[in-house]
Amino acid sequence: MAREVRTVDEAVARFDAIAARWDGRTVEAAAAQRRHLGRTAAGIGRRVVFIVGALAALLLAVSLFGLLIQPIGATGLMIAAVAGIAILAGGALWRGAPDRITWDEKAPTGKVIAQLESLLVRARAALPPAMFSRIDSISARLPLLEAKLAEADALDPLAQDARRLMGKHIPDLIDSYAKVPAAWRDAPGGDGLSVDQRLATSLEAADGALADMAERIVADDRRDFETKGRFIEAKYRDLGEG
Amino acid sequence: MAETKLKLEAPDALAPLAPAEAAGLVPVEDSVKTKLDNVVDKFVAELVAADANSPEFGRKVDELTNMGRKQIAEAAGHSNRFLDRPVRAIDKDSGIGANLTELRRTVEDLDPGRRGSLAPRKLFGLIPLGGRLKGYFRSYQSAQTHIGSILARLSSGKDELLMDNAAIDTERAGLWKSMGQLEQMIHISKVMDARLEEKANELDATDPAKAKAIRESALFYTRQRTTDLLTQMAVSVQGYLALDLVKKNNVELVKGVDRASTTTVSALRTAVTVAQAMTNQRLVLDQITALNTTTANVIDSTGTMLKEQTGAIHSQAASSTIPLETLQRAFQNIYETMDTIDRFKAEALGNMKTTVETLSGEVEKSKGYIARAEGVEQGKLAGTTSPLVPLEG
């Protein structure tokens, strides 16, 4: 019998697992893809809201003009039609948020992480298959880091390092990898490492650093919990037994 | 009657510790040492096999300059947190000081010694003066809510001290673990030093250029890292000891607060008995006398001794021909307790300040090394994983 799904998170996790099996990808990749699609859908949603809102405002303006001032006539109709077309064209051509904003120390953490995740989803196909597991591993760490960094003090050095790594260093690495033509990626460089091999070691280091940061952030919560546990034990254990 | 003098001892201030003395305080098992030795041997063999001018040799040397960086950074993270604690311990004592002062003031108002006309010799046998005595005991009733609220605040201040101690225990457990890792890294770097020296001496005859390269780069950086690791170890060890000091101070203060609450409640209980004996009226101080005075689960024996002592005062008050003197003595107990706490605080404060100064100096010293270690790491995202790491567990 199928296990009962109790929460939205469980349902989403199950969806990711099924999607991963279907595409032959890992669960982490499917989850990252879903979050990326979610953000894309949100962008489209904002566009639709803009078009519908603008058209409604135009219709209202034309109606009020016709009712209160004077009938709009053929010219008015023409102007309204042109305005309507302009709104539709504007909505369709509007680029929305750019895929990649330039790195800024003050960029909101959520945006930095969302951008990295989308970048990883888009770049995944262009990277050697050997990198997939590493990219998935990095993607899998992002939701936790996003949640925890949102609570962290912006001046915390750990948070700053994490933001810089995710917002600048990894995107820069992937961009500069993409610039090397595919045919030259196998050739060994000065110290014997090919471009692909160096990408592998770099991503490994980045993944390790993110794992470290996540561990250190979680360690704070663990310490806090441990302290509260110790306090309750110190204060109440003997009373309870007595 | 057995006197149980309250003794609060301020722990001694922390003495500075030389980095050379820091190693060896946390034991490393022999089996772990053997494994680490093997790692070092393998590393040295690879280093010696590489051409002294090759990138491979350079990479190996980079690994040495980076050796223990993570462990030092982690231990330094602890130092930043623990330095904060003794400083805070000096700055505040959870409002306990202010509450004790308030308690003292309130209790002094009730002190029979400050109401000369109540002296039993003057009153003995004179019934008409009983009215003034009743008035005196009535003042207890109006003060009991106030005293009750001060005692509640003291109890919550005590909880803060206990919470502080729980945080210290957590910090010390983490610190112990990171000191174990540092100790392993110190072992690695010392063995590395010895092996590199050995190899360089061997190579002097056959390959002097490589011997020179090993001495000038590998051995040089290894020694630098040994110093860094030992410095951090000294800071961590002192932090570990300082945290214990703060904890002991807190325990003593908790003892003091417990004792102050107990002696107060005990005095009020005595007053109830004395009132019964002298005015034949029941003095109702339920709010306070119902308080559980033996909350001393933290402070072991004091609780039992106090219980006996309270019982003794109690029976004495009921039977004595001079009950007001007994009451007076109960008040004296409160004052003595508070004086002891004041003395303790003054002494502990001095010792704590010395400790903080010692620690701050050490932490400052280690910060220089950490900055250097960070500098080495800057811009070094890519790279292979170093084998020079402590073993888990």
XYZ file of C-alpha atoms in Angstrom:
635
model
C 0.000 0.000 0.000
C 1.277 3.473 -0.800
C 2.487 5.466 2.175
C 0.170 8.257 3.148
C 1.397 11.749 2.306
C 0.795 14.068 5.220
C 2.299 17.422 4.385
C 2.876 19.605 1.371
C 6.626 19.148 1.780
C 6.248 15.387 1.691
C 4.093 15.625 -1.413
C 6.662 17.876 -3.100
C 9.505 15.530 -2.137
C 7.584 12.600 -3.589
C 6.931 14.556 -6.774
C 10.671 15.241 -7.051
C 11.460 11.552 -6.608
C 8.981 10.545 -9.329
C 10.167 13.307 -11.676
C 13.765 12.210 -11.093
C 12.956 8.574 -11.977
C 11.053 9.685 -15.046
C 13.912 11.873 -16.380
C 16.661 9.548 -15.235
C 18.067 12.305 -13.023
C 18.860 12.572 -9.369
C 16.278 13.764 -6.874
C 18.407 16.853 -6.154
C 18.481 17.755 -9.866
C 14.711 17.306 -10.141
C 14.137 19.485 -7.082
C 16.444 22.198 -8.410
C 14.690 22.015 -11.799
C 11.289 22.324 -10.100
C 12.397 25.382 -8.104
C 13.846 26.901 -11.284
C 10.591 26.270 -13.173
C 8.658 27.735 -10.275
C 10.655 30.947 -10.533
C 10.182 31.037 -14.318
C 6.431 30.515 -13.865
C 6.351 33.309 -11.330
C 8.020 35.576 -13.933
C 5.410 34.649 -16.529
C 2.682 35.194 -13.943
C 3.929 38.710 -13.252
C 3.921 39.408 -17.006
C 0.318 38.189 -17.384
C -0.769 40.254 -14.398
C 0.864 43.323 -15.981
C -0.918 42.818 -19.351
C -4.351 42.094 -17.842
C -4.034 45.011 -15.420
C -2.962 47.472 -18.132
C -5.760 46.393 -20.506
C -8.356 46.714 -17.743
C -7.109 50.217 -16.930
C -7.310 51.183 -20.608
C -10.866 49.838 -20.916
C -11.898 51.722 -17.786
C -10.340 54.974 -19.018
C -12.034 54.676 -22.423
C -15.426 53.884 -20.842
C -15.223 56.788 -18.405
C -14.169 59.155 -21.184
C -17.091 57.971 -23.362
C -19.634 58.208 -20.561
C -18.585 61.422 -18.864
C -16.946 63.632 -21.497
C -17.970 62.684 -25.005
C -18.297 59.592 -27.188
C -14.825 58.488 -28.216
C -15.628 58.238 -31.916
C -13.583 56.532 -34.622
C -10.387 58.392 -33.718
C -10.732 57.501 -30.043
C -11.307 53.870 -30.991
C -8.179 53.930 -33.132
C -6.109 55.431 -30.299
C -7.494 52.866 -27.824
C -6.712 50.024 -30.250
C -3.152 51.277 -30.757
C -2.718 51.615 -26.988
C -4.021 48.045 -26.530
C -1.571 46.702 -29.094
C 1.242 48.642 -27.439
C 0.389 47.074 -24.078
C 0.370 43.571 -25.583
C 3.651 44.181 -27.376
C 5.228 45.720 -24.289
C 4.111 42.795 -22.143
C 5.466 40.272 -24.627
C 8.780 42.013 -25.181
C 9.338 42.994 -21.534
C 12.391 41.055 -20.399
C 11.441 40.894 -16.742
C 14.213 40.318 -14.253
C 17.545 39.656 -15.978
C 18.919 36.093 -15.760
C 22.112 37.316 -14.233
C 22.503 40.487 -12.232
C 26.003 41.825 -11.678
C 27.396 40.846 -8.299
C 26.781 43.294 -5.542
C 27.732 42.830 -1.891
C 24.347 44.175 -0.891
C 22.255 41.959 -3.193
C 19.547 40.170 -1.187
C 20.595 36.645 -0.225
C 17.414 35.072 -1.601
C 18.065 36.579 -5.013
C 21.739 35.552 -5.013
C 20.846 31.944 -4.256
C 17.883 31.796 -6.657
C 20.124 33.123 -9.396
C 22.828 30.544 -8.718
C 20.281 27.752 -8.714
C 18.797 28.868 -12.047
C 22.303 29.215 -13.447
C 23.176 25.683 -12.374
C 19.979 24.286 -13.919
C 20.677 26.065 -17.218
C 24.397 25.308 -17.234
C 24.002 21.657 -16.277
C 23.374 20.483 -19.868
C 26.503 22.266 -21.131
C 28.771 20.697 -18.503
C 30.435 17.277 -18.795
C 28.205 14.480 -17.387
C 30.870 13.760 -14.770
C 30.011 17.129 -13.170
C 26.304 16.370 -12.795
C 26.554 14.775 -9.396
C 28.646 17.684 -8.090
C 26.238 20.275 -9.505
C 23.328 18.364 -7.954
C 25.133 18.229 -4.643
C 25.633 22.009 -4.710
C 21.984 22.554 -5.721
C 20.825 20.349 -2.871
C 22.628 22.536 -0.315
C 21.066 25.773 -1.510
C 17.590 25.625 0.098
C 19.046 25.116 3.584
C 21.612 27.877 3.072
C 18.898 30.187 1.764
C 16.730 29.601 4.821
C 19.587 29.962 7.291
C 21.351 32.900 5.663
C 18.078 34.813 5.608
C 18.156 34.711 9.431
C 21.881 35.456 9.674
C 23.327 38.887 10.298
C 24.400 40.444 6.978
C 27.758 41.420 8.515
C 28.522 37.906 9.729
C 31.786 36.923 7.958
C 30.507 33.409 7.365
C 27.363 34.717 5.690
C 29.438 37.120 3.605
C 31.769 34.351 2.455
C 28.834 32.130 1.557
C 27.124 34.909 -0.393
C 30.312 35.763 -2.271
C 30.941 32.133 -3.145
C 27.396 31.617 -4.379
C 26.861 35.006 -5.950
C 30.215 35.600 -7.586
C 32.839 32.885 -7.487
C 30.793 29.887 -8.680
C 28.929 31.846 -11.424
C 32.239 33.336 -12.595
C 33.835 29.896 -12.681
C 31.007 28.455 -14.778
C 30.962 31.464 -17.109
C 34.665 31.286 -17.719
C 34.456 27.515 -18.260
C 31.757 28.095 -20.897
C 34.046 30.492 -22.742
C 36.668 27.788 -23.361
C 35.703 26.050 -26.625
C 34.717 22.415 -26.101
C 37.586 21.128 -28.230
C 40.187 22.665 -25.898
C 38.766 21.385 -22.640
C 40.572 18.044 -22.684
C 44.077 19.354 -23.235
C 46.221 19.370 -20.093
C 47.216 22.797 -18.819
C 50.453 23.945 -17.230
C 50.217 21.771 -14.154
C 48.853 18.723 -15.936
C 45.173 19.388 -15.236
C 42.786 19.741 -18.177
C 40.025 22.378 -18.116
C 37.462 19.687 -17.304
C 39.607 18.291 -14.518
C 40.129 21.716 -13.030
C 36.407 22.392 -13.177
C 35.890 19.140 -11.279
C 38.393 20.041 -8.535
C 37.079 23.612 -8.307
C 33.473 22.526 -7.999
C 34.545 19.955 -5.444
C 36.224 22.687 -3.393
C 33.150 24.937 -3.728
C 30.837 22.109 -2.737
C 33.055 21.311 0.231
C 33.074 24.959 1.287
C 29.269 25.173 1.069
C 28.980 21.946 3.079
C 31.303 23.456 5.660
C 29.327 26.668 5.854
C 26.042 24.814 6.191
C 27.588 22.715 8.928
C 28.826 25.764 10.792
C 25.471 27.510 10.513
C 23.606 24.430 11.686
C 26.156 23.981 14.474
C 24.916 27.235 16.035
C 21.365 25.905 16.176
C 22.610 22.605 17.538
C 24.597 24.350 20.251
C 21.595 26.405 21.194
C 19.453 23.292 21.464
C 22.127 21.437 23.420
C 22.353 24.288 25.924
C 18.608 24.345 26.518
C 18.650 20.579 26.977
C 21.498 20.770 29.470
C 19.750 23.514 31.414
C 16.547 21.516 31.762
C 18.532 18.466 32.815
C 20.564 20.445 35.363
C 17.554 22.152 36.858
C 14.860 19.527 36.795
C 16.354 16.065 36.539
C 16.948 15.591 40.265
C 13.570 17.049 41.126
C 11.852 14.582 38.782
C 13.608 11.552 40.214
C 13.081 12.589 43.794
C 23.204 24.573 67.439
C 25.466 23.592 64.576
C 26.576 26.651 62.606
C 26.798 26.122 58.903
C 28.905 28.963 57.705
C 28.371 29.883 54.092
C 31.676 29.840 52.261
C 31.811 31.182 48.741
C 35.213 30.816 47.160
C 36.195 32.831 44.113
C 38.257 30.605 41.791
C 41.831 31.755 41.206
C 42.586 33.899 38.186
C 43.945 32.193 35.108
C 47.715 32.215 34.664
C 49.106 32.747 31.162
C 50.185 29.587 29.358
C 53.154 29.416 26.992
C 52.363 27.884 23.582
C 55.082 25.273 24.109
C 53.223 24.029 27.200
C 49.899 23.857 25.420
C 50.482 20.639 23.497
C 49.811 17.300 25.085
C 46.942 18.385 27.327
C 44.382 16.537 25.233
C 45.461 12.935 24.769
C 45.778 11.426 21.289
C 45.499 7.630 21.172
C 48.543 5.657 20.026
C 46.593 3.961 17.242
C 45.576 7.379 15.904
C 49.172 8.574 16.156
C 50.349 5.580 14.114
C 47.801 6.326 11.406
C 48.803 9.992 11.319
C 52.488 8.988 11.136
C 51.685 6.871 8.086
C 49.947 9.802 6.415
C 52.997 11.980 7.073
C 55.403 9.316 5.773
C 53.394 8.971 2.575
C 53.263 12.741 2.141
C 57.006 13.154 2.678
C 57.765 10.293 0.270
C 55.628 11.967 -2.419
C 57.230 15.336 -1.752
C 60.731 13.920 -2.020
C 59.832 12.027 -5.203
C 58.672 15.228 -6.944
C 61.076 17.482 -8.760
C 61.898 20.472 -6.563
C 60.878 22.906 -9.319
C 57.752 21.090 -10.492
C 54.206 22.356 -9.916
C 53.590 19.095 -8.064
C 56.232 20.040 -5.470
C 54.689 23.523 -5.233
C 51.257 22.018 -4.647
C 52.602 19.841 -1.868
C 54.213 22.845 -0.216
C 50.892 24.705 -0.534
C 49.267 21.881 1.358
C 51.786 22.399 4.140
C 51.149 26.147 4.341
C 47.476 25.299 4.601
C 47.893 22.553 7.150
C 45.442 22.835 10.029
C 43.839 26.007 8.689
C 40.335 24.651 9.130
C 41.057 23.381 12.639
C 42.572 26.719 13.650
C 39.617 28.621 12.202
C 37.185 26.391 14.035
C 39.016 26.688 17.342
C 39.244 30.452 16.817
C 35.481 30.551 16.341
C 35.178 29.078 19.808
C 37.637 31.614 21.250
C 35.572 34.487 19.935
C 32.525 33.108 21.670
C 34.131 32.194 24.979
C 35.927 35.493 25.416
C 32.505 37.048 25.455
C 31.378 35.049 28.473
C 33.765 36.148 31.226
C 33.300 39.737 30.080
C 29.566 39.416 30.384
C 30.000 37.698 33.724
C 31.742 40.840 34.946
C 29.231 43.203 33.454
C 26.128 41.696 34.910
C 24.969 39.063 37.300
C 21.444 38.698 35.959
C 20.174 41.523 38.143
C 20.927 39.393 41.184
C 22.976 42.136 42.804
C 20.141 44.659 42.600
C 17.606 42.145 43.874
C 19.786 41.204 46.827
C 20.164 44.861 47.750
C 16.416 45.320 47.587
C 15.875 42.212 49.663
C 18.316 43.480 52.253
C 16.518 46.815 52.486
C 13.136 45.176 52.865
C 14.385 42.727 55.442
C 16.101 45.466 57.469
C 12.725 47.157 57.897
C 11.456 44.028 59.604
C 14.504 43.511 61.789
C 13.390 43.401 65.455
C 16.807 44.799 66.413
C 15.872 48.069 64.748
C 12.703 48.323 66.777
C 14.188 48.775 70.219
C 10.853 49.083 72.012
C 10.031 45.502 71.093
C 12.794 44.085 73.264
C 11.310 41.177 75.253
C 12.747 42.236 78.610
C 10.721 45.379 78.567
C 7.581 43.661 77.399
C 7.715 40.491 79.395
C 4.577 40.206 81.440
C 3.096 43.515 80.301
C 0.009 42.673 78.372
C -1.006 46.188 77.300
C 2.151 46.527 75.201
C 1.157 43.453 73.212
C -0.602 45.787 70.792
C 2.704 47.224 69.574
C 4.041 43.742 69.117
C 1.010 42.858 67.040
C 1.666 45.937 64.938
C 5.215 44.782 64.399
C 4.134 41.375 63.179
C 1.486 42.943 60.979
C 4.271 44.670 59.056
C 5.379 41.200 57.978
C 2.055 40.670 56.309
C 2.286 43.860 54.312
C 5.876 43.081 53.306
C 5.312 39.509 52.261
C 4.124 40.240 48.712
C 7.139 42.419 48.125
C 9.551 39.854 49.534
C 7.811 37.141 47.535
C 8.334 39.042 44.299
C 12.011 39.691 45.079
C 12.516 36.000 45.808
C 10.832 35.123 42.512
C 13.151 37.491 40.668
C 16.157 35.995 42.434
C 15.013 32.571 41.383
C 14.731 33.637 37.770
C 18.180 35.255 37.986
C 19.432 31.940 39.276
C 17.912 30.244 36.233
C 19.882 32.587 34.026
C 23.074 31.572 35.790
C 22.182 27.912 35.324
C 21.448 28.548 31.650
C 24.794 30.288 31.373
C 26.466 27.243 32.863
C 24.633 24.973 30.431
C 25.937 27.133 27.564
C 29.431 26.915 29.044
C 29.177 23.119 29.193
C 28.125 23.043 25.541
C 30.956 25.373 24.607
C 33.471 23.333 26.548
C 32.313 20.112 24.902
C 32.788 21.699 21.464
C 36.101 23.185 22.511
C 37.320 19.831 23.781
C 36.550 18.282 20.416
C 38.316 21.007 18.482
C 41.293 20.827 20.859
C 41.506 17.103 20.077
C 41.684 17.958 16.390
C 44.309 20.634 17.000
C 46.314 18.144 19.019
C 46.278 15.721 16.091
C 47.391 18.477 13.745
C 50.203 19.410 16.137
C 51.279 15.780 16.118
C 51.223 15.763 12.324
C 53.248 18.948 12.051
C 55.830 17.856 14.607
C 56.319 14.471 12.943
C 56.427 16.246 9.585
C 59.160 18.520 10.938
C 61.255 15.572 12.120
C 60.803 13.568 8.899
C 61.575 16.535 6.634
C 64.682 17.341 8.617
C 65.772 13.718 8.338
C 65.147 13.632 4.583
C 66.947 16.929 4.026
C 69.986 15.582 5.885
C 69.912 12.414 3.783
C 69.629 14.394 0.552
C 72.500 16.728 1.429
C 74.962 14.255 -0.078
C 72.987 13.082 -3.110
C 70.749 15.991 -4.141
C 71.723 19.215 -2.344
C 69.340 21.328 -4.450
C 66.353 19.341 -3.277
C 67.629 19.325 0.291
C 67.770 23.120 0.113
C 64.285 23.344 -1.393
C 62.898 21.111 1.352
C 64.555 23.152 4.085
C 63.612 26.533 2.663
C 60.025 25.834 1.717
C 58.529 22.662 3.162
C 60.353 22.687 6.487
C 60.015 26.445 6.867
C 56.235 26.378 6.384
C 55.855 23.312 8.564
C 57.579 25.103 11.448
C 55.438 28.166 10.882
C 52.310 26.038 11.022
C 53.539 24.305 14.168
C 53.815 27.703 15.840
C 50.357 28.722 14.607
C 48.815 25.499 15.839
C 50.513 25.724 19.224
C 49.450 29.350 19.643
C 45.846 28.500 18.900
C 46.086 25.511 21.191
C 47.304 27.756 24.018
C 44.354 30.086 23.453
C 41.915 27.202 23.358
C 43.309 25.565 26.485
C 43.138 28.841 28.387
C 39.655 29.468 27.096
C 38.666 26.020 28.249
C 40.019 26.734 31.724
C 38.520 30.231 31.800
C 35.096 28.858 30.980
C 35.420 26.521 33.921
C 36.238 29.525 36.048
C 33.122 31.382 34.945
C 31.120 28.256 35.631
C 32.542 27.921 39.141
C 31.774 31.572 39.811
C 28.215 31.009 38.696
C 27.865 27.940 40.887
C 29.088 29.923 43.878
C 26.706 32.745 43.107
C 23.826 30.289 42.774
C 24.819 28.917 46.165
C 24.732 32.428 47.577
C 21.341 33.216 46.083
C 19.926 29.955 47.383
C 21.285 30.682 50.797
C 19.923 34.239 50.809
C 16.465 32.989 49.853
C 16.592 30.211 52.419
C 17.718 32.394 55.291
C 15.015 34.925 54.434
C 12.266 32.356 54.361
C 13.688 30.786 57.495
C 13.559 34.138 59.301
C 9.950 34.637 58.253
C 9.070 31.154 59.473
C 10.726 31.942 62.761
C 8.686 35.134 62.916
C 5.505 33.106 62.490
C 6.500 30.880 65.400
C 7.620 33.778 67.562
C 4.382 35.630 66.872
C 2.453 32.560 67.931
C 4.489 32.254 71.120
C 4.431 35.920 72.103
C 1.073 37.238 70.991
C -0.845 34.006 70.792
C -1.964 35.078 67.340
C -1.482 33.247 64.115
C 0.685 35.215 61.682
C -0.292 34.161 58.186
C 2.594 34.391 55.729
C 1.460 31.570 53.458
C 2.796 33.142 50.284
C 6.358 32.960 51.470
C 6.590 30.275 54.066
C 5.153 27.814 51.576
C 8.177 28.403 49.334
C 10.309 25.375 48.901
C 13.550 26.492 50.438
C 15.458 23.386 49.522
C 15.799 24.176 45.847
C 19.416 23.366 46.349
C 19.551 20.409 44.001
C 22.519 22.098 42.421
C 24.378 22.656 45.585
C 24.262 19.250 47.247
C 25.046 19.305 50.952
C 24.159 22.904 51.753
C 20.512 22.052 51.321
C 20.490 19.354 53.987
C 22.506 21.396 56.443
C 20.163 24.307 56.010
C 17.136 22.148 56.545
C 18.518 20.976 59.869
C 19.509 24.453 60.858
C 16.094 25.857 60.012
C 14.469 23.110 62.046
C 16.697 23.974 65.007
C 15.860 27.672 64.899
C 12.245 26.766 64.599
C 12.049 24.584 67.673
C 14.183 27.009 69.622
C 11.854 29.852 68.768
C 8.890 27.926 70.051
C 10.493 26.826 73.310
C 12.841 29.659 74.139
C 12.079 32.134 76.821
C 13.695 34.793 74.739
C 12.070 34.230 71.321
C 12.861 37.685 69.929
C 16.561 37.018 70.276
C 16.116 33.907 68.196
C 14.328 35.973 65.598
C 17.142 38.466 65.762
C 19.621 35.678 65.091
C 17.606 34.566 62.074
C 17.963 38.074 60.663
C 21.652 38.027 61.436
C 21.921 34.913 59.264
C 20.477 36.826 56.319
C 22.931 39.667 56.752
C 25.878 37.311 57.029
C 24.843 35.549 53.846
C 24.574 38.805 51.969
C 27.908 40.038 53.269
C 29.529 36.792 52.160
C 28.027 37.220 48.684
C 29.302 40.788 48.499
C 32.806 39.713 49.516
C 32.705 36.871 47.004
C 31.596 39.147 44.217
C 34.354 41.651 44.875
C 36.999 38.932 44.911
C 35.594 37.068 41.900
C 35.399 40.280 39.929
C 39.105 40.960 40.434
C 40.097 37.441 39.411
C 37.797 37.501 36.433
C 39.279 40.763 35.207
C 42.781 39.302 35.359
C 41.552 36.279 33.435
C 39.906 38.376 30.759
C 43.087 40.385 30.322
C 45.195 37.238 30.007
C 42.765 35.748 27.517
C 42.388 38.898 25.430
C 46.154 39.074 25.048
C 46.350 35.462 23.907
C 43.440 35.797 21.505
C 45.003 38.922 19.991
C 48.227 37.013 19.444
C 46.453 34.155 17.706
C 44.476 36.544 15.508
C 47.648 37.476 13.640
C 48.228 33.860 12.741
C 44.653 33.355 11.694
C 44.853 36.381 9.403
C 47.949 34.905 7.825
C 46.256 31.539 7.368
C 43.270 33.262 5.781
C 45.594 35.178 3.459
C 47.084 31.938 2.220
C 43.617 30.670 1.474
C 42.427 33.764 -0.400
C 41.751 33.110 -4.060
C 42.472 29.434 -3.676
C 39.121 27.951 -4.527
C 40.513 25.242 -6.757
C 42.790 22.585 -5.424
C 42.963 18.979 -4.429
C 41.849 17.825 -1.017
C 44.769 17.723 1.395
C 45.528 14.421 3.156
C 46.809 16.339 6.185
C 43.666 16.273 8.271
C 42.869 14.905 11.711
C 40.984 11.629 11.991
C 37.355 11.668 13.031
C 36.230 10.506 16.418
